[in-house]
Amino acid sequence: MAAPGKVAAFNLPPLPTIGEIIKLFRLKAKKQLSQNFLLDLRLTDKIVKQAGKLKNAHVCEVGPGPGGITRSILSADVEQLLLVEKDARFIPGLQMLSEAAPGKVRIVHGDILTYKMEKAFPKHLKKNWEDEPPDIHIIGNLPFSVSTPLIIKWLENVSRKDGPFIYGRTQMTLTFQKEVAERLTANPGGKQRSRLSIMSQHLCTVENCFVIPGQAFVPKPEVDVAVVHFTPLVTPKIQQPFVLVEKVVRSVFQFRRKYCFRGIETLFPENGRLKRTEQLMMTANVDPTLRPFQLSMSQFRSLCDTYRKMCDEDPGLFVYNYREELREKKRKKLTNNISHPEETEEEDQL
């Protein structure tokens, strides 16, 4: 029987250490893939412990690499472990782990950004969204280059209740650069409050579990790493489509250090921009002189709800793109300069 407080409940047979696996298969972290190996199994155990009770659970590990976290997951006595690994160099080492835990491991050589999670787990594990989370967990030491696009993709899946969340409120335990983790969990007024804070917290309970110093990884990254745990909320704090919420939030944070109305302006075409911005701020009852990072979740909800009503009244409004308008103005100016070079010279002199 495992000692109280220990992760281990299933003993793997004697295996080479992670360091020996790296040497055996001549594995080297690729800088272009922002790979960093975690060799200390006490730390991998600690990461897995943050996921909660894993005995008889189904787990998907993202980017297992040489298999440090994989061993800790298997030691937690999971029912099934799905490994999704993009780098073919790691597959032989993972197959060695698969053979050490017969019937428990399935290896997929593929990219988690494109892998279809809808059919990754047995149908009988599905739960209603209002129920407790299913016995399914996603765990991963994510490469820095993929962590932000991946969590945005999964948050959109949470919003639509598809992908890995077709089974219910699937929990995630993932690593991020410490600074990104601080953004994910930042409160209103905090210097790290950002688009990521709103997009994650309006859909999930987000917990910054603990920080792993950079020197624990091989090769050592220039930053520390944090472990973050996500549990989807039964009811989102902003009940609007993901794309609409993201558009409003992205616009607000476009000018982070300026008053929030400056970002809100970019939601509207130049013709009538000021009037519509005032209408949105007044209807939403949001102080236009607040900075973006000072806005509460309820204020973002009010902005999104009001913007949705304005889009319903003017169907063409939602497709308006501020950056496209800027590019078009720039293109016209360049064309005009080419057509009338003499006038341009006079303007420059003036």
Coordinates of C-alpha atoms in Angstrom, one line a residue:
M1 CA 0.0 0.0 0.0
A2 CA 1.3 3.5 -0.8
A3 CA 2.3 5.7 2.0
P4 CA -0.2 8.5 2.9
G5 CA 0.4 11.7 0.8
K6 CA 2.4 9.8 -1.9
V7 CA 1.3 9.9 -5.6
A8 CA 2.5 6.3 -6.2
A9 CA -0.1 3.6 -6.2
F10 CA 1.2 1.6 -9.1
N11 CA 4.8 0.5 -9.3
L12 CA 6.6 0.6 -12.6
P13 CA 9.3 -2.1 -13.1
P14 CA 12.9 -1.0 -12.9
L15 CA 13.7 1.4 -15.8
P16 CA 16.6 3.5 -17.0
T17 CA 16.5 7.1 -15.5
I18 CA 15.3 10.0 -17.6
G19 CA 18.9 11.1 -17.9
E20 CA 19.8 7.6 -19.2
I21 CA 16.9 7.6 -21.7
I22 CA 18.2 10.9 -23.0
K23 CA 21.7 9.5 -23.5
L24 CA 20.4 6.1 -24.8
F25 CA 18.4 7.7 -27.6
R26 CA 20.7 10.6 -28.1
L27 CA 17.9 13.1 -27.3
K28 CA 18.7 16.8 -27.4
A29 CA 16.3 19.6 -26.7
K30 CA 15.5 21.6 -29.8
K31 CA 15.7 25.3 -29.2
Q32 CA 13.3 26.1 -32.2
L33 CA 10.7 23.9 -30.5
S34 CA 11.4 25.6 -27.1
Q35 CA 11.9 22.1 -25.5
N36 CA 13.1 21.8 -21.9
F37 CA 13.3 18.5 -20.1
L38 CA 12.3 18.0 -16.4
L39 CA 14.4 15.3 -15.0
D40 CA 13.6 15.5 -11.2
L41 CA 10.8 12.9 -10.6
R42 CA 9.9 14.6 -7.3
L43 CA 8.9 17.7 -9.3
T44 CA 7.0 15.6 -11.9
D45 CA 5.2 13.9 -9.0
K46 CA 4.3 17.3 -7.6
I47 CA 2.9 18.4 -11.0
V48 CA 0.8 15.3 -11.3
K49 CA -0.5 15.7 -7.7
Q50 CA -2.0 19.1 -8.7
A51 CA -4.3 17.3 -11.1
G52 CA -6.1 15.7 -8.2
K53 CA -7.1 12.0 -7.8
L54 CA -6.0 10.1 -10.9
K55 CA -6.6 6.5 -9.8
N56 CA -8.6 4.8 -12.6
A57 CA -8.8 8.1 -14.5
H58 CA -8.1 8.7 -18.2
V59 CA -5.3 11.1 -18.9
C60 CA -4.0 12.8 -22.0
E61 CA -0.4 14.0 -21.6
V62 CA 0.7 16.7 -24.1
G63 CA 4.3 16.6 -25.3
P64 CA 5.6 13.9 -22.9
G65 CA 9.2 14.2 -24.4
P66 CA 11.5 11.8 -22.6
G67 CA 8.7 10.7 -20.2
G68 CA 9.4 12.3 -16.8
I69 CA 5.8 13.3 -16.1
T70 CA 4.6 10.2 -17.9
R71 CA 6.2 8.0 -15.2
S72 CA 4.5 10.1 -12.4
I73 CA 1.1 9.8 -14.2
L74 CA 1.5 6.0 -14.5
S75 CA 2.6 5.8 -10.9
A76 CA -0.8 7.4 -9.9
D77 CA -2.5 4.2 -11.2
V78 CA -4.5 5.7 -14.1
E79 CA -6.8 3.6 -16.1
Q80 CA -5.5 4.8 -19.5
L81 CA -2.8 7.3 -20.6
L82 CA -2.9 8.9 -24.0
L83 CA 0.5 10.4 -25.1
V84 CA 0.4 13.0 -27.9
E85 CA 4.0 13.7 -29.1
K86 CA 4.9 15.7 -32.1
D87 CA 8.7 14.9 -32.1
A88 CA 9.4 11.4 -33.5
R89 CA 12.7 11.2 -31.6
F90 CA 10.9 10.6 -28.3
I91 CA 8.6 7.8 -29.5
P92 CA 11.1 4.9 -28.8
G93 CA 11.6 6.0 -25.2
L94 CA 7.8 6.3 -24.7
Q95 CA 7.3 2.8 -26.2
M96 CA 9.7 1.5 -23.5
L97 CA 7.3 3.0 -20.9
S98 CA 4.3 1.6 -22.7
E99 CA 5.8 -1.9 -22.5
A100 CA 6.5 -1.4 -18.7
A101 CA 2.8 -0.7 -18.2
P102 CA 0.9 -3.2 -20.4
G103 CA -2.5 -2.1 -21.7
K104 CA -2.3 1.3 -20.1
V105 CA -0.5 3.5 -22.7
R106 CA -1.5 4.7 -26.1
I107 CA 1.0 6.7 -28.1
V108 CA 0.0 9.2 -30.9
H109 CA 2.7 10.7 -33.1
G110 CA 1.0 14.1 -33.9
D111 CA 0.5 17.7 -33.1
I112 CA -1.8 18.6 -30.2
L113 CA -2.9 21.8 -32.0
T114 CA -4.5 19.7 -34.8
Y115 CA -5.2 16.4 -32.9
K116 CA -9.0 15.7 -32.7
M117 CA -9.7 15.2 -29.0
E118 CA -13.4 14.5 -29.6
K119 CA -12.7 10.8 -30.0
A120 CA -9.7 10.5 -27.6
F121 CA -11.6 8.9 -24.7
P122 CA -14.4 6.3 -24.3
K123 CA -18.0 7.6 -24.7
H124 CA -19.1 6.2 -21.3
L125 CA -16.9 8.8 -19.5
K126 CA -19.2 11.6 -20.8
K127 CA -20.9 13.7 -18.1
N128 CA -23.4 16.5 -18.3
W129 CA -21.8 20.0 -18.1
E130 CA -23.6 20.7 -14.8
D131 CA -22.2 17.6 -13.2
E132 CA -18.9 17.1 -11.5
P133 CA -15.9 17.0 -13.9
P134 CA -15.4 13.7 -15.7
D135 CA -12.7 11.3 -14.9
I136 CA -10.5 12.8 -17.7
H137 CA -7.5 15.0 -17.2
I138 CA -5.1 16.9 -19.6
I139 CA -1.6 17.2 -18.2
G140 CA 1.5 18.6 -19.9
N141 CA 4.8 20.4 -19.6
L142 CA 4.1 22.7 -22.6
P143 CA 6.8 24.1 -24.9
F144 CA 6.7 27.9 -24.5
S145 CA 6.1 28.4 -28.2
V146 CA 2.8 26.4 -28.1
S147 CA 1.5 27.2 -24.7
T148 CA -0.5 30.4 -25.4
P149 CA -2.0 29.4 -28.7
L150 CA -3.0 26.0 -27.2
I151 CA -4.7 27.4 -24.2
I152 CA -6.6 30.0 -26.3
K153 CA -7.7 27.1 -28.6
W154 CA -8.8 25.0 -25.5
L155 CA -10.6 28.0 -24.0
E156 CA -12.6 28.3 -27.2
N157 CA -13.4 24.6 -26.9
V158 CA -14.6 25.2 -23.4
S159 CA -16.9 28.0 -24.6
R160 CA -18.3 25.7 -27.3
K161 CA -18.2 22.5 -25.1
D162 CA -16.4 20.6 -27.9
G163 CA -12.9 19.1 -28.3
P164 CA -11.7 17.6 -25.0
F165 CA -14.7 19.3 -23.3
I166 CA -17.3 17.2 -25.2
Y167 CA -17.0 14.8 -22.3
G168 CA -17.9 17.6 -19.7
R169 CA -15.8 20.0 -17.7
T170 CA -12.4 18.2 -18.3
Q171 CA -9.7 19.6 -16.0
M172 CA -6.2 20.7 -17.2
T173 CA -2.9 20.9 -15.4
L174 CA -0.3 22.7 -17.6
T175 CA 3.0 24.5 -17.3
F176 CA 3.6 28.0 -18.6
Q177 CA 6.3 30.6 -18.4
K178 CA 5.9 32.2 -15.0
E179 CA 4.9 35.5 -16.6
V180 CA 2.2 33.9 -18.7
A181 CA 0.9 32.1 -15.6
E182 CA 0.7 35.4 -13.8
R183 CA -1.3 36.8 -16.6
L184 CA -3.7 33.9 -16.6
T185 CA -4.4 34.4 -12.9
A186 CA -4.1 38.2 -12.5
N187 CA -6.8 40.1 -10.6
P188 CA -8.2 43.5 -11.6
G189 CA -5.6 46.3 -11.0
G190 CA -2.7 43.9 -11.1
K191 CA 0.2 44.8 -13.4
Q192 CA -0.1 41.4 -15.3
R193 CA -3.9 41.8 -15.9
S194 CA -4.3 41.1 -19.7
R195 CA -6.4 39.6 -22.4
L196 CA -5.4 36.1 -21.2
S197 CA -6.7 37.0 -17.7
I198 CA -10.2 37.7 -18.9
M199 CA -10.4 35.0 -21.5
S200 CA -9.4 32.3 -19.0
Q201 CA -11.1 33.5 -15.9
H202 CA -14.5 34.1 -17.5
L203 CA -14.6 30.4 -18.6
C204 CA -12.6 28.6 -15.9
T205 CA -11.4 28.6 -12.3
V206 CA -7.7 29.2 -12.8
E207 CA -5.2 28.4 -10.1
N208 CA -1.5 29.2 -10.1
C209 CA -0.2 26.1 -8.2
F210 CA 3.5 26.6 -7.8
V211 CA 6.7 27.8 -9.5
I212 CA 9.5 25.6 -10.8
P213 CA 12.9 27.3 -11.0
G214 CA 14.5 27.4 -14.4
Q215 CA 17.5 25.5 -13.2
A216 CA 15.3 22.4 -12.7
F217 CA 15.1 22.0 -16.5
V218 CA 17.6 20.8 -19.0
P219 CA 18.6 22.9 -20.8
K220 CA 17.9 25.7 -18.3
P221 CA 15.4 28.3 -19.7
E222 CA 15.9 32.0 -19.1
V223 CA 12.7 32.1 -17.1
D224 CA 11.0 30.2 -14.3
V225 CA 8.0 27.9 -15.0
A226 CA 4.7 27.8 -13.2
V227 CA 2.1 25.0 -13.0
V228 CA -1.5 26.2 -13.6
H229 CA -4.7 24.2 -13.0
F230 CA -7.9 24.9 -14.9
T231 CA -11.5 23.7 -14.1
P232 CA -14.2 24.9 -16.5
L233 CA -17.0 26.8 -14.9
V234 CA -20.6 25.5 -15.1
T235 CA -21.7 29.0 -16.2
P236 CA -19.3 31.4 -18.0
K237 CA -19.0 34.8 -16.4
I238 CA -19.6 36.4 -19.9
Q239 CA -22.4 34.6 -21.7
Q240 CA -21.5 35.7 -25.3
P241 CA -19.8 33.8 -28.1
F242 CA -16.1 33.3 -27.7
V243 CA -15.2 35.3 -30.8
L244 CA -17.2 38.3 -29.7
V245 CA -15.7 38.3 -26.2
E246 CA -12.2 37.9 -27.6
K247 CA -12.8 40.8 -30.0
V248 CA -13.9 43.2 -27.3
V249 CA -11.2 42.1 -24.8
R250 CA -8.5 42.3 -27.5
S251 CA -9.6 45.8 -28.5
V252 CA -9.7 47.1 -24.9
F253 CA -6.1 45.8 -24.2
Q254 CA -4.8 47.2 -27.5
F255 CA -3.8 50.4 -25.7
R256 CA -3.0 48.9 -22.3
R257 CA -1.5 52.1 -20.8
K258 CA -4.2 54.5 -22.1
Y259 CA -7.8 55.0 -21.0
C260 CA -10.0 52.1 -21.9
F261 CA -12.2 54.1 -24.2
R262 CA -9.2 54.4 -26.6
G263 CA -9.3 50.6 -27.2
I264 CA -13.1 50.6 -27.3
E265 CA -12.9 53.1 -30.2
T266 CA -11.2 50.5 -32.4
L267 CA -14.5 48.4 -32.4
F268 CA -16.1 51.0 -34.6
P269 CA -15.5 52.4 -38.2
E270 CA -14.0 55.9 -38.3
N271 CA -17.3 57.4 -39.5
G272 CA -19.3 57.7 -36.3
R273 CA -16.6 56.3 -34.1
L274 CA -16.8 58.8 -31.2
K275 CA -20.6 58.8 -31.0
R276 CA -20.7 55.0 -30.9
T277 CA -17.9 54.7 -28.4
E278 CA -19.7 57.1 -26.0
Q279 CA -23.0 55.1 -26.6
L280 CA -21.3 51.8 -25.7
M281 CA -19.5 53.2 -22.6
M282 CA -22.6 54.9 -21.3
T283 CA -25.0 52.0 -21.9
A284 CA -22.5 49.6 -20.3
N285 CA -22.0 52.0 -17.4
V286 CA -18.2 51.8 -17.6
D287 CA -15.9 54.8 -16.6
P288 CA -14.1 55.6 -19.9
T289 CA -11.1 56.9 -17.9
L290 CA -10.3 53.6 -16.3
R291 CA -7.2 51.7 -17.6
P292 CA -7.8 48.3 -19.3
F293 CA -6.2 46.4 -16.4
Q294 CA -8.5 48.1 -13.9
L295 CA -11.7 46.8 -15.4
S296 CA -13.5 44.1 -13.4
M297 CA -15.1 41.0 -15.0
S298 CA -18.6 42.4 -14.5
Q299 CA -17.5 45.5 -16.5
F300 CA -16.2 43.4 -19.3
R301 CA -19.4 41.4 -19.3
S302 CA -21.4 44.7 -19.6
L303 CA -19.2 45.9 -22.4
C304 CA -19.6 42.6 -24.3
D305 CA -23.4 42.5 -23.7
T306 CA -23.8 46.1 -24.9
Y307 CA -21.6 45.5 -28.0
R308 CA -23.6 42.4 -28.8
K309 CA -26.8 44.5 -28.9
M310 CA -25.2 47.1 -31.1
C311 CA -24.1 44.3 -33.5
D312 CA -27.6 42.9 -33.6
E313 CA -28.9 46.3 -34.6
D314 CA -26.1 46.8 -37.2
P315 CA -25.2 43.3 -38.6
G316 CA -22.2 44.7 -40.5
L317 CA -20.6 46.0 -37.3
F318 CA -19.1 42.8 -36.0
V319 CA -17.1 42.1 -39.2
Y320 CA -15.5 45.6 -39.0
N321 CA -11.7 45.3 -38.6
Y322 CA -9.8 48.3 -37.3
R323 CA -6.4 47.1 -38.6
E324 CA -7.8 46.5 -42.1
E325 CA -9.1 50.1 -42.1
L326 CA -5.6 51.4 -41.1
R327 CA -4.0 49.3 -43.8
E328 CA -6.4 50.6 -46.4
K329 CA -5.8 54.2 -45.4
K330 CA -2.0 53.6 -45.6
R331 CA -2.4 52.0 -49.1
K332 CA -4.5 54.9 -50.3
K333 CA -1.9 57.4 -49.0
L334 CA 0.9 55.5 -50.7
T335 CA -1.0 55.4 -54.0
N336 CA -1.8 59.1 -53.7
N337 CA 1.9 59.9 -53.1
I338 CA 3.0 58.0 -56.1
S339 CA 0.3 59.7 -58.2
H340 CA 1.2 63.3 -57.0
P341 CA 4.9 63.3 -56.0
E342 CA 5.2 67.1 -56.4
E343 CA 2.4 67.7 -53.8
T344 CA 4.2 65.3 -51.4
E345 CA 7.5 67.2 -51.7
E346 CA 5.6 70.4 -50.9
E347 CA 4.0 68.8 -47.9
D348 CA 7.4 67.6 -46.6
Q349 CA 8.8 71.1 -47.0
L350 CA 5.9 72.6 -45.1

